[in-house]
Amino acid sequence: MIGQSPLRIFIAHAMLLLGIVVVAFPIYYTFVASTQTLQTILKPPLPMLPGDQFWNNYGEALFGGVGRMGGVSVGRLLLNTTIMALGIAVGKIFISILSAYAIVFFRFPMRMVFFWLIFITLMLPVEVRILPTYKVMVELGLIDTYAGLIIPLIASATATLLFRQFFMTIPGELLEAARVDGAGPWRFFFDILLPLSRTNIAALFVILFIYGWTQYLWPLLVTNSNDMNTIVIALRKMVSFADADTQWHLVMVTAMLAIVPPILVVVVMQRWFVRGLVESEK
Amino acid sequence: MATVDLNEVKKVYPGGVEAVKGVSIAIPDKALCVLVGPSGCGKSTLLRMIAGLETISAGTVAFDGKVVNTIGPTERDIAMVFQNYALYPHMKVYDNMAYGLRNRGTPRDEIDRRVRSTAEMLELSGLLDRRPRELSGGQRQRVAMGRAVVRDPKVFLFDEPLSNLDAKLRGQMRVEIKNLQRSLGVTSVYVTHDQLEAMTLADVLVVMNGGLVEQSGAALDIYERPASTFVASFIGAPPMNLLPLVGGQAGPALGDGTTVGLAPAGAATIGFRPEDADIEFGTDLPSDALVLPASVEAVEPVGAESFLHCQAGGGRIVVRVAGRTRVSVGDRLRVVCVAAKLHWFDQAGRRVG
Ligand SMILES: Nc1ncnc2c1ncn2[C@@H]1O[C@H](COP(=O)(O)OP(=O)(O)OP(=O)(O)O)[C@@H](O)[C@H]1O
Ligand SMILES: [Mg+2]
């Protein structure tokens, strides 16, 4: 690095620490709240240190509180959300890598038209097209199904564009070498393009998984039965209008639990794509 | 294993760029044909049409007399070595070499045997488990060669395979490629813009310019009898000295007024190679020689030889003299070239006589 003077190092670390505090404090505070009794939470100020209700609260939320969330266990909610987030992430990657492959490596009539069509959908996020999409889902009978949760969200112009950008950096010679080596379009895709895209796929997967995990509006619309709720929707339903009716300690526990899977994904995938980067840098 | 015949091959790129304007070349079996020419003259385009990577706009490419215009690179059974090697970055050296064979459904043990013997031949045996990134430029070059050799194809195609190597390694690899090609006996087409590479490698040398063949034949024949001023200045280093002739009252003369009595009819340019000229201090000169008064502008000693850059005959010329020279900048002397070593070109740059 340039300029390793102690002052600079100090400033750099101070900035980083400040950043961490800003990001981490709300999470820490949620965790503190999740280990208190309801009474403590309702009586401000909330202590700065965790309380003694950790096992009670987490036990109740995970195993006892079925009644409170409309007869659905936290486990079921986490499962629903995981299926949706995985479906969205995998679906988006699958569709966008194939469309980028077609657009970059094949010459077909109206290629640029298709490219622009995909590009234009960037201007049409779910919120904009929500009513027609909802109508279609109703007519296809996909309300309260995983398909209904996932399919409308898996088209992705952003991911397509990212893959397109990456594919365009692949030298033409590599494609030609593969052709000379007798690799047809599928072989080239599976044997060469896919392995080379590994780190991109890993990074995108993380981003898209979290995108899927935090979906709110669409799951709210397309699920009626509590069985099919995602954890984000359930959290919202746990908070009632009257402050005193809300089981705040359990809301905090559920919020903490809702953070865990995305963190796991980040940790696991990060190792994966860092390894990929290191390998290809050698 | 194959003859390659190009007949009036043309390439027009979409957008109207005419990159190759009608090229005919016959390459005998087992021969190494070198396409040489300046940047943008269509060498790569021509090679890629032979490979089947580029469509042919007009004319035919035939292997062993069979037209292959419409079939792809795989069925043409060619192997190609690319300028930037184009190794598969995520595959080990072994897999890079085995990939083409696997795609052809060659049995595993056969693949293994061929990859290992090729690696042996190219001194890659110790590198089979490395990835391309872990290799030096020269080693990558060898792997690219290995990937072509292991397939045992009908035709090898090389597109400037040595241009990314340093001068010394380039010299070594040049010799190796020549030996390899000769011992395998595979018909090859080799593209380069380096005239030294072209001269030393070629069985058939093809000099291209602006999408057309300027001259083709054996390297030394082209060197000795260049068909045009373009070829004369492209083949040979330093290039041939070319001086324009102007018609005077006393017959053709050079820019500085020196009359040239030897000029054949129609000659507009006189040419002689730096190594065919000599400097002369004395007075007894051969009668049928070109004698030019010259003043030395620069001296380049290279060790075994020295190059004298002189102002003479209304232009700049280079004279090669053996070893060290006593000549120094500013000296006035005479440059002599015997008539047999003079080349004449007409107004259009075509050879005369
Ligand atoms: N895909 C293409 N589309 C349009 N024009 C092209 C294309 N590829 C090459 N050309 C043009 O065709 C001509 C010949 O190109 P080519 O690559 O064959 O040259 P080259 O002799 O190999 O040059 P170099 O020594 O620089 O590699 C050039 O004028 C180039 O601009
Ligand atoms: Mg080229």
XYZ file of C-alpha atoms and ligand atoms in Angstrom:
667
model
C 0.000 0.000 0.000
C 1.004 3.581 -0.485
C 1.870 5.708 2.537
C 2.198 3.384 5.496
C 2.594 6.190 8.016
C 1.166 5.421 11.491
C -1.290 8.276 11.210
C -2.707 6.938 7.988
C -3.022 3.459 9.427
C -4.757 4.906 12.458
C -7.212 6.863 10.341
C -7.894 3.897 8.093
C -8.629 1.672 11.058
C -10.749 4.299 12.746
C -12.873 4.586 9.614
C -13.234 0.834 9.336
C -14.190 0.508 12.987
C -16.711 3.291 12.636
C -18.201 1.503 9.650
C -18.415 -1.760 11.548
C -20.072 -0.083 14.528
C -22.647 1.615 12.321
C -23.506 -1.648 10.579
C -23.205 -4.016 13.503
C -24.787 -2.060 16.308
C -28.439 -2.456 15.244
C -27.849 -6.186 14.853
C -26.214 -6.369 18.251
C -29.073 -4.436 19.772
C -31.592 -6.787 18.184
C -29.671 -9.670 19.676
C -29.709 -7.989 23.106
C -33.447 -7.495 22.829
C -33.906 -11.123 21.848
C -32.435 -12.213 25.174
C -34.657 -10.074 27.397
C -38.128 -10.623 28.784
C -41.004 -8.814 27.134
C -41.341 -6.586 30.215
C -37.738 -5.385 29.978
C -38.155 -4.532 26.309
C -41.336 -2.571 26.883
C -39.711 -0.547 29.658
C -37.059 1.651 28.069
C -34.188 2.104 28.157
C -33.122 -1.311 26.915
C -29.935 -2.552 28.613
C -26.760 -2.633 26.521
C -25.823 -6.150 27.607
C -27.613 -9.427 26.759
C -30.123 -10.630 29.348
C -30.661 -14.131 30.754
C -33.609 -15.182 28.619
C -31.589 -16.574 25.682
C -32.614 -20.225 26.064
C -36.188 -19.387 27.021
C -36.856 -17.064 24.126
C -35.070 -19.069 21.449
C -36.610 -22.305 22.711
C -40.071 -20.814 22.647
C -39.676 -19.275 19.222
C -38.268 -22.439 17.678
C -40.354 -25.097 19.368
C -43.214 -23.595 21.330
C -44.660 -20.672 19.522
C -46.614 -22.348 16.763
C -49.843 -20.682 17.819
C -48.493 -17.208 17.657
C -47.554 -17.261 14.009
C -50.808 -18.568 12.670
C -50.022 -22.200 13.363
C -46.728 -22.289 11.492
C -43.388 -23.170 13.032
C -40.312 -21.044 12.514
C -38.737 -24.069 10.872
C -41.454 -24.151 8.228
C -41.038 -20.425 7.603
C -37.277 -20.798 7.220
C -37.813 -23.714 4.862
C -40.256 -21.705 2.723
C -37.901 -18.782 2.558
C -34.914 -20.979 1.760
C -36.762 -22.694 -1.067
C -37.842 -19.360 -2.474
C -34.429 -17.709 -2.166
C -32.643 -20.756 -3.619
C -35.187 -21.021 -6.409
C -34.783 -17.382 -7.295
C -30.984 -17.419 -7.126
C -30.548 -20.661 -9.086
C -33.295 -19.753 -11.548
C -31.897 -16.310 -12.224
C -28.395 -17.643 -12.769
C -29.608 -20.477 -14.982
C -31.731 -18.243 -17.203
C -29.328 -15.340 -17.391
C -26.217 -17.405 -18.151
C -28.052 -19.125 -21.002
C -29.408 -15.906 -22.469
C -26.028 -14.213 -22.185
C -24.475 -17.249 -23.893
C -26.921 -16.970 -26.773
C -26.458 -13.228 -27.144
C -22.670 -13.227 -27.045
C -21.725 -16.375 -28.925
C -24.444 -16.896 -31.524
C -25.367 -14.887 -34.576
C -29.094 -15.176 -35.092
C -31.689 -12.875 -36.644
C -32.835 -10.065 -34.355
C -30.083 -10.748 -31.878
C -29.777 -7.109 -30.909
C -33.559 -6.794 -30.656
C -33.563 -9.537 -28.055
C -30.664 -7.941 -26.279
C -32.490 -4.639 -26.033
C -35.703 -6.343 -24.956
C -33.832 -7.895 -22.059
C -32.122 -4.623 -21.340
C -35.425 -2.733 -21.260
C -36.877 -5.065 -18.637
C -34.421 -3.433 -16.258
C -36.953 -0.632 -16.211
C -39.707 -3.002 -15.165
C -39.014 -4.290 -11.659
C -41.569 -6.471 -9.889
C -43.269 -3.512 -8.264
C -44.124 -1.945 -11.596
C -45.596 -5.048 -13.191
C -47.092 -6.436 -10.029
C -50.772 -6.301 -10.951
C -50.594 -8.055 -14.321
C -48.165 -10.578 -12.880
C -50.532 -11.238 -9.998
C -53.407 -11.757 -12.415
C -51.393 -14.226 -14.429
C -50.458 -16.139 -11.284
C -54.096 -16.311 -10.195
C -55.156 -17.599 -13.578
C -52.445 -20.212 -13.642
C -53.491 -21.283 -10.151
C -50.077 -20.562 -8.735
C -51.209 -18.642 -5.643
C -49.775 -20.273 -2.512
C -47.259 -22.374 -4.400
C -43.474 -22.265 -4.518
C -43.691 -21.841 -8.273
C -45.793 -18.735 -7.759
C -43.249 -17.372 -5.318
C -40.274 -18.057 -7.546
C -41.074 -17.897 -11.256
C -42.144 -14.250 -11.577
C -38.867 -13.181 -10.015
C -36.355 -15.264 -11.930
C -35.981 -13.256 -15.112
C -32.944 -11.076 -14.562
C -31.668 -8.426 -16.891
C -28.945 -7.443 -14.463
C -27.459 -10.907 -14.204
C -27.766 -11.357 -17.979
C -25.841 -8.144 -18.521
C -23.185 -9.148 -16.014
C -22.658 -12.506 -17.715
C -22.652 -10.795 -21.089
C -19.919 -8.435 -19.951
C -17.904 -11.347 -18.630
C -18.372 -13.474 -21.748
C -17.236 -10.606 -23.922
C -13.878 -10.614 -22.128
C -13.308 -14.236 -23.162
C -10.848 -14.124 -26.068
C -12.186 -15.182 -29.434
C -9.141 -17.416 -29.797
C -10.362 -19.564 -26.928
C -13.654 -20.181 -28.679
C -11.803 -20.976 -31.889
C -9.387 -23.300 -30.126
C -12.377 -25.166 -28.729
C -13.980 -25.365 -32.164
C -10.770 -26.756 -33.627
C -10.679 -29.226 -30.743
C -14.088 -30.470 -31.790
C -16.194 -28.867 -29.064
C -19.725 -28.026 -30.189
C -21.824 -25.309 -28.539
C -22.831 -27.454 -25.569
C -19.364 -28.806 -24.944
C -17.947 -25.296 -25.109
C -20.562 -24.129 -22.630
C -20.085 -26.915 -20.111
C -16.374 -27.624 -20.474
C -15.050 -24.112 -20.852
C -17.511 -21.312 -20.239
C -19.096 -22.690 -17.086
C -15.825 -23.463 -15.267
C -14.486 -20.051 -16.205
C -17.644 -18.386 -14.877
C -17.335 -20.141 -11.510
C -16.320 -17.111 -9.480
C -18.919 -14.912 -11.166
C -21.588 -17.487 -10.447
C -20.557 -17.718 -6.802
C -20.636 -13.953 -6.345
C -23.959 -13.612 -8.127
C -25.413 -16.464 -6.131
C -24.709 -14.648 -2.888
C -26.258 -11.420 -4.101
C -29.296 -13.108 -5.596
C -29.876 -15.380 -2.626
C -30.056 -12.354 -0.368
C -32.271 -10.570 -2.877
C -34.625 -13.541 -2.789
C -34.439 -13.890 0.981
C -35.458 -10.302 1.600
C -38.378 -10.239 -0.872
C -41.402 -8.712 0.791
C -44.033 -7.320 -1.546
C -44.372 -10.275 -3.886
C -44.556 -13.018 -1.246
C -47.085 -10.901 0.621
C -49.357 -10.830 -2.426
C -48.957 -14.326 -3.731
C -49.358 -16.201 -0.447
C -52.626 -16.297 1.444
C -52.161 -19.360 3.598
C -49.873 -18.994 6.577
C -48.225 -22.271 5.558
C -46.638 -20.620 2.582
C -45.467 -17.443 4.309
C -41.851 -16.486 4.211
C -40.093 -15.475 7.372
C -40.099 -11.829 6.382
C -43.897 -11.842 5.996
C -44.331 -13.752 9.242
C -42.206 -11.196 11.065
C -44.445 -8.486 9.787
C -47.538 -10.414 10.857
C -46.125 -10.888 14.369
C -46.058 -7.175 14.891
C -49.571 -6.044 15.704
C -50.709 -2.481 15.871
C -50.977 -2.294 19.595
C -47.482 -2.221 20.992
C -48.429 -4.167 24.088
C -49.896 -7.072 22.100
C -46.681 -7.673 20.271
C -44.371 -10.330 21.626
C -41.331 -8.172 21.007
C -38.836 -10.588 22.488
C -40.009 -13.288 20.080
C -40.041 -10.861 17.173
C -36.393 -10.129 17.951
C -35.568 -13.836 18.123
C -37.265 -14.449 14.767
C -35.397 -11.503 13.277
C -32.115 -12.954 14.515
C -33.020 -16.357 13.084
C -33.922 -14.759 9.766
C -30.417 -13.347 9.469
C -28.651 -16.660 9.967
C -29.160 -18.366 6.561
C -27.996 -15.381 4.480
C -24.921 -15.119 6.690
C -24.234 -18.813 6.198
C -24.523 -18.399 2.448
C -22.125 -15.475 2.472
C -19.590 -17.319 4.605
C -19.725 -20.550 2.624
C -19.780 -18.954 -0.819
C -17.172 -16.378 0.064
C -14.669 -19.102 0.793
C -15.644 -20.686 -2.484
C -15.162 -17.681 -4.675
C -12.070 -16.475 -2.893
C -10.556 -19.884 -3.593
C -11.605 -19.543 -7.212
C -9.969 -16.160 -7.435
C -6.756 -17.349 -5.852
C -6.581 -20.337 -8.162
C -7.073 -18.328 -11.307
C -4.608 -15.676 -10.203
C -1.736 -18.102 -9.928
C -0.595 -36.596 -45.402
C -2.425 -33.865 -47.273
C -2.000 -31.376 -50.045
C -3.682 -28.016 -49.608
C -4.886 -26.119 -52.655
C -6.318 -22.641 -52.598
C -8.033 -21.515 -55.755
C -8.963 -17.836 -56.185
C -9.967 -17.616 -52.529
C -11.672 -14.366 -51.587
C -12.973 -12.932 -48.366
C -15.343 -10.022 -48.048
C -16.246 -9.230 -44.447
C -19.735 -8.047 -43.670
C -19.481 -4.306 -44.039
C -17.627 -4.601 -47.315
C -13.977 -4.942 -46.229
C -12.282 -7.042 -48.890
C -9.572 -8.704 -46.809
C -8.475 -11.357 -49.313
C -8.907 -10.564 -52.990
C -8.295 -13.810 -54.821
C -5.422 -15.982 -53.682
C -4.273 -19.215 -55.288
C -1.593 -21.314 -53.644
C -0.729 -24.980 -54.064
C 0.967 -26.521 -51.052
C 2.523 -29.935 -51.648
C 2.200 -32.758 -49.153
C 4.471 -32.441 -46.083
C 5.521 -28.922 -47.039
C 5.690 -25.922 -44.746
C 4.124 -22.904 -46.410
C 4.771 -19.515 -44.853
C 2.451 -16.580 -45.454
C 4.296 -13.356 -44.825
C 3.257 -9.765 -45.281
C 2.671 -6.495 -43.504
C -0.026 -6.036 -40.888
C -3.547 -6.093 -42.281
C -2.666 -7.804 -45.568
C -5.089 -10.664 -44.916
C -2.749 -13.415 -43.710
C -4.795 -14.332 -40.669
C -8.004 -14.146 -42.634
C -6.625 -16.541 -45.224
C -5.373 -18.924 -42.537
C -8.716 -18.865 -40.770
C -10.459 -19.697 -44.018
C -8.166 -22.699 -44.416
C -9.009 -23.641 -40.830
C -12.748 -23.373 -41.420
C -13.148 -20.708 -38.748
C -14.143 -18.115 -41.313
C -16.520 -18.540 -44.234
C -15.077 -18.355 -47.749
C -16.695 -15.644 -49.873
C -15.502 -17.034 -53.202
C -13.083 -19.621 -54.547
C -12.251 -23.005 -53.075
C -10.042 -24.550 -50.432
C -9.270 -28.191 -51.082
C -7.486 -30.772 -48.940
C -6.149 -33.728 -50.935
C -8.152 -32.467 -53.894
C -11.416 -32.531 -51.974
C -13.133 -29.164 -51.568
C -13.716 -28.440 -47.886
C -15.377 -25.013 -48.170
C -18.506 -25.950 -46.300
C -17.215 -28.239 -43.569
C -16.162 -27.137 -40.105
C -12.703 -27.134 -38.514
C -13.252 -30.418 -36.702
C -14.119 -32.358 -39.836
C -11.298 -30.736 -41.755
C -9.007 -32.374 -39.231
C -6.720 -29.407 -38.758
C -4.913 -28.288 -35.637
C -4.093 -24.692 -34.971
C -1.551 -22.865 -32.827
C -2.769 -19.405 -31.899
C -0.804 -16.219 -31.365
C -1.885 -15.944 -27.735
C -1.830 -19.729 -27.330
C -5.537 -19.878 -26.341
C -4.889 -22.549 -23.719
C -7.896 -23.413 -21.583
C -7.017 -21.523 -18.401
C -8.886 -23.805 -16.002
C -7.451 -27.056 -17.343
C -4.168 -28.673 -16.480
C -1.607 -29.070 -19.233
C -2.578 -32.721 -19.535
C -6.250 -31.887 -20.037
C -5.435 -29.078 -22.422
C -3.700 -31.602 -24.606
C -6.257 -34.349 -24.097
C -9.362 -32.237 -24.700
C -9.467 -32.509 -28.477
C -8.900 -36.262 -28.355
C -11.640 -36.722 -25.752
C -14.081 -34.818 -27.923
C -13.290 -37.230 -30.715
C -14.037 -40.192 -28.517
C -10.492 -41.547 -28.493
C -10.181 -44.328 -25.884
C -8.719 -43.280 -22.524
C -5.554 -45.351 -22.615
C -4.850 -44.229 -26.163
C -5.245 -40.588 -25.081
C -2.937 -41.165 -22.150
C -0.309 -42.794 -24.330
C -0.414 -40.021 -26.921
C -0.407 -37.147 -24.443
C 2.551 -38.639 -22.602
C 4.616 -39.336 -25.676
C 3.922 -35.877 -27.082
C 4.804 -34.323 -23.742
C 8.019 -36.317 -23.793
C 8.865 -35.063 -27.257
C 8.225 -31.426 -26.311
C 9.876 -31.693 -22.888
C 6.613 -31.050 -21.101
C 6.542 -34.231 -19.035
C 7.223 -32.442 -15.766
C 4.527 -29.859 -16.368
C 1.494 -32.027 -17.041
C -0.149 -31.180 -13.716
C 0.288 -27.434 -13.997
C -2.242 -24.926 -15.149
C -1.394 -22.478 -17.956
C -0.984 -19.631 -15.464
C 1.792 -21.501 -13.759
C 3.871 -21.694 -16.946
C 6.316 -19.318 -18.568
C 5.560 -17.884 -21.988
C 7.850 -20.374 -23.688
C 6.282 -23.301 -21.857
C 2.794 -22.144 -22.786
C 3.953 -21.983 -26.367
C 5.093 -25.593 -26.126
C 1.798 -26.681 -24.651
C -0.003 -24.968 -27.521
C 2.259 -26.904 -29.895
C 1.622 -30.079 -27.949
C -2.109 -29.619 -28.174
C -1.776 -29.475 -31.954
C 0.743 -32.310 -32.303
C -1.086 -34.764 -30.055
C -4.085 -34.742 -32.374
C -2.008 -35.980 -35.309
C -4.019 -33.835 -37.742
C -3.909 -33.580 -41.519
C -2.743 -29.978 -41.484
C -1.064 -27.702 -38.932
C -1.950 -24.050 -38.968
C 0.129 -21.482 -37.115
C -0.872 -17.850 -36.651
C 2.192 -15.902 -35.532
C 2.930 -18.484 -32.843
C 6.235 -16.962 -31.773
C 5.380 -13.295 -31.710
C 4.954 -13.207 -27.921
C 8.359 -14.670 -27.151
C 11.637 -12.860 -26.660
C 14.136 -12.838 -29.501
C 16.336 -15.655 -28.212
C 13.500 -18.024 -27.445
C 11.941 -17.193 -30.774
C 15.110 -18.320 -32.504
C 15.134 -21.615 -30.592
C 11.452 -22.336 -31.122
C 11.794 -21.555 -34.805
C 14.335 -24.295 -35.195
C 12.237 -26.640 -33.081
C 9.088 -26.026 -35.075
C 10.952 -26.683 -38.284
C 12.414 -29.936 -36.968
C 9.106 -31.052 -35.537
C 7.247 -30.301 -38.725
C 9.829 -32.137 -40.777
C 9.944 -35.196 -38.570
C 6.145 -35.445 -38.309
C 5.751 -34.711 -42.005
C 2.519 -32.797 -41.537
C 1.576 -30.221 -44.172
C 1.642 -26.824 -42.494
C 0.672 -23.233 -43.101
C 2.498 -20.682 -41.006
C 1.620 -16.999 -40.754
C 4.175 -14.430 -39.696
C 5.159 -10.885 -40.375
C 8.769 -11.565 -39.467
C 10.719 -11.993 -42.694
C 13.561 -13.844 -40.960
C 11.136 -16.428 -39.615
C 9.587 -16.643 -43.059
C 12.918 -17.145 -44.832
C 14.209 -19.801 -42.460
C 11.045 -21.858 -42.137
C 9.511 -21.836 -45.566
C 9.466 -24.638 -48.086
C 7.006 -22.476 -49.954
C 7.149 -18.782 -49.210
C 4.158 -16.631 -50.058
C 4.565 -12.867 -49.809
C 1.214 -11.140 -49.457
C 0.254 -7.507 -49.782
C -3.169 -5.901 -49.671
C -5.081 -9.166 -49.896
C -3.130 -10.459 -52.886
C -0.108 -12.681 -53.410
C 2.863 -10.569 -54.498
C 5.133 -13.521 -55.093
C 5.399 -17.143 -54.094
C 8.110 -19.744 -54.415
C 11.233 -20.970 -52.656
C 12.561 -18.492 -50.102
C 15.980 -18.010 -51.707
C 14.528 -17.615 -55.187
C 12.346 -14.821 -53.880
C 15.308 -13.283 -52.140
C 17.417 -13.414 -55.272
C 14.740 -12.406 -57.743
C 12.084 -10.323 -56.013
C 9.164 -9.800 -58.368
C 8.375 -6.298 -57.191
C 9.728 -3.399 -55.193
C 7.333 -4.426 -52.416
C 8.869 -7.886 -52.138
C 12.349 -6.431 -52.501
C 11.846 -4.138 -49.564
C 9.979 -6.711 -47.471
C 12.287 -9.717 -47.759
C 15.812 -9.237 -46.467
C 17.082 -7.229 -43.513
C 18.060 -4.496 -43.851
C 15.844 -4.209 -46.931
C 17.053 -3.733 -50.477
C 18.210 -0.233 -51.396
C 15.828 1.242 -53.946
C 16.666 4.411 -55.855
C 14.346 6.039 -58.401
C 15.656 6.713 -61.911
C 14.830 9.884 -63.789
C 15.222 10.262 -67.538
C 17.965 12.815 -68.422
C 19.444 13.910 -71.765
C 22.317 11.497 -71.270
C 19.992 8.551 -70.512
C 18.550 7.403 -67.191
C 20.075 9.077 -64.143
C 19.698 9.009 -60.375
C 18.367 11.854 -58.252
C 21.844 13.294 -57.742
C 22.577 13.329 -61.478
C 24.708 10.170 -61.660
C 23.941 8.602 -65.019
C 23.228 4.895 -65.066
C 24.317 3.432 -68.352
C 23.320 -0.132 -67.463
C 19.599 0.504 -67.135
C 17.370 -1.755 -69.267
C 14.441 -0.233 -71.133
C 11.469 0.651 -68.964
C 13.387 0.658 -65.689
C 12.181 3.262 -63.229
C 13.868 2.023 -60.070
C 17.228 0.486 -59.417
C 17.740 -1.830 -56.477
C 20.671 -3.550 -54.807
C 21.009 -5.340 -51.507
C 23.180 -3.870 -48.731
C 25.254 -7.055 -48.719
C 25.848 -6.897 -52.488
C 27.282 -3.384 -52.347
C 30.766 -2.521 -51.231
C 32.787 0.560 -50.551
C 35.700 1.480 -52.710
C 38.492 3.902 -51.900
C 40.825 3.095 -54.800
C 40.470 3.850 -58.450
C 40.392 0.540 -60.351
C 36.716 -0.284 -60.606
C 35.050 -3.079 -62.561
C 33.769 -1.626 -65.783
C 30.215 -2.987 -65.607
C 29.354 -1.799 -62.114
C 27.197 0.819 -60.532
C 29.430 3.371 -58.852
C 27.858 5.943 -56.572
C 29.577 8.793 -54.777
C 28.292 8.658 -51.203
C 28.659 10.449 -47.916
C 28.404 8.476 -44.700
C 25.657 9.609 -42.323
C 25.746 6.883 -39.720
C 27.748 3.769 -38.879
C 26.169 0.820 -37.082
C 28.727 -1.763 -35.968
C 26.936 -5.020 -35.078
C 30.059 -7.097 -34.454
C 30.362 -9.520 -37.326
C 29.323 -6.815 -39.721
C 28.751 -3.073 -39.903
C 26.042 -1.139 -41.632
C 26.896 2.157 -43.258
C 24.000 4.501 -43.787
C 24.896 6.787 -46.667
C 23.475 9.572 -48.701
C 23.897 8.531 -52.344
C 22.160 8.659 -55.693
C 19.558 11.106 -54.420
C 18.402 8.911 -51.547
C 19.500 7.033 -48.470
C 21.132 3.661 -48.860
C 22.583 1.054 -46.530
C 25.805 -0.810 -47.251
C 26.877 -3.869 -45.330
C 30.617 -4.370 -44.784
C 32.166 -7.314 -42.979
C 33.642 -6.907 -39.509
C 34.789 -3.572 -38.119
C 35.105 -0.682 -40.451
C 37.503 2.248 -40.589
C 34.815 4.413 -42.116
C 33.409 7.120 -39.898
C 30.556 9.578 -40.125
C 31.147 12.358 -42.648
C 33.493 10.340 -44.859
C 33.011 10.642 -48.607
C 33.487 7.428 -50.486
C 32.183 5.423 -53.395
C 29.670 2.619 -53.233
C 30.085 -0.093 -55.815
C 27.723 -2.837 -56.895
C 28.436 -5.237 -59.753
C 25.896 -5.350 -62.569
C 24.907 -8.963 -61.906
C 23.637 -7.962 -58.477
C 21.489 -5.080 -59.656
C 17.696 -5.338 -59.779
C 15.483 -3.232 -62.011
C 11.853 -2.364 -61.557
C 9.412 -0.532 -63.815
C 7.072 2.340 -63.083
C 4.509 0.011 -61.478
C 7.172 -1.568 -59.290
C 7.294 -4.822 -61.314
C 10.612 -6.477 -61.989
C 12.293 -5.764 -65.326
C 14.769 -8.286 -66.787
N -14.068 -9.610 -38.493
C -13.689 -8.660 -39.358
N -14.582 -7.804 -39.880
C -14.209 -6.859 -40.765
N -12.967 -6.679 -41.187
C -12.009 -7.502 -40.712
C -12.313 -8.532 -39.761
N -11.170 -9.188 -39.460
C -10.201 -8.587 -40.181
N -10.689 -7.579 -40.932
C -9.931 -6.734 -41.858
O -9.373 -7.549 -42.836
C -8.053 -7.131 -43.153
C -7.073 -8.275 -42.989
O -7.037 -8.677 -41.631
P -6.110 -9.854 -41.116
O -6.421 -10.075 -39.680
O -6.239 -11.013 -42.006
O -4.673 -9.207 -41.247
P -3.249 -9.845 -40.937
O -2.536 -9.929 -42.227
O -3.400 -11.094 -40.174
O -2.595 -8.716 -40.049
P -1.677 -8.877 -38.740
O -0.296 -9.126 -39.207
O -1.804 -7.529 -38.105
O -2.254 -9.972 -37.911
C -7.757 -5.949 -42.253
O -7.929 -4.784 -43.009
C -8.790 -6.039 -41.178
O -9.154 -4.759 -40.743
Mg -3.041 -11.656 -38.085
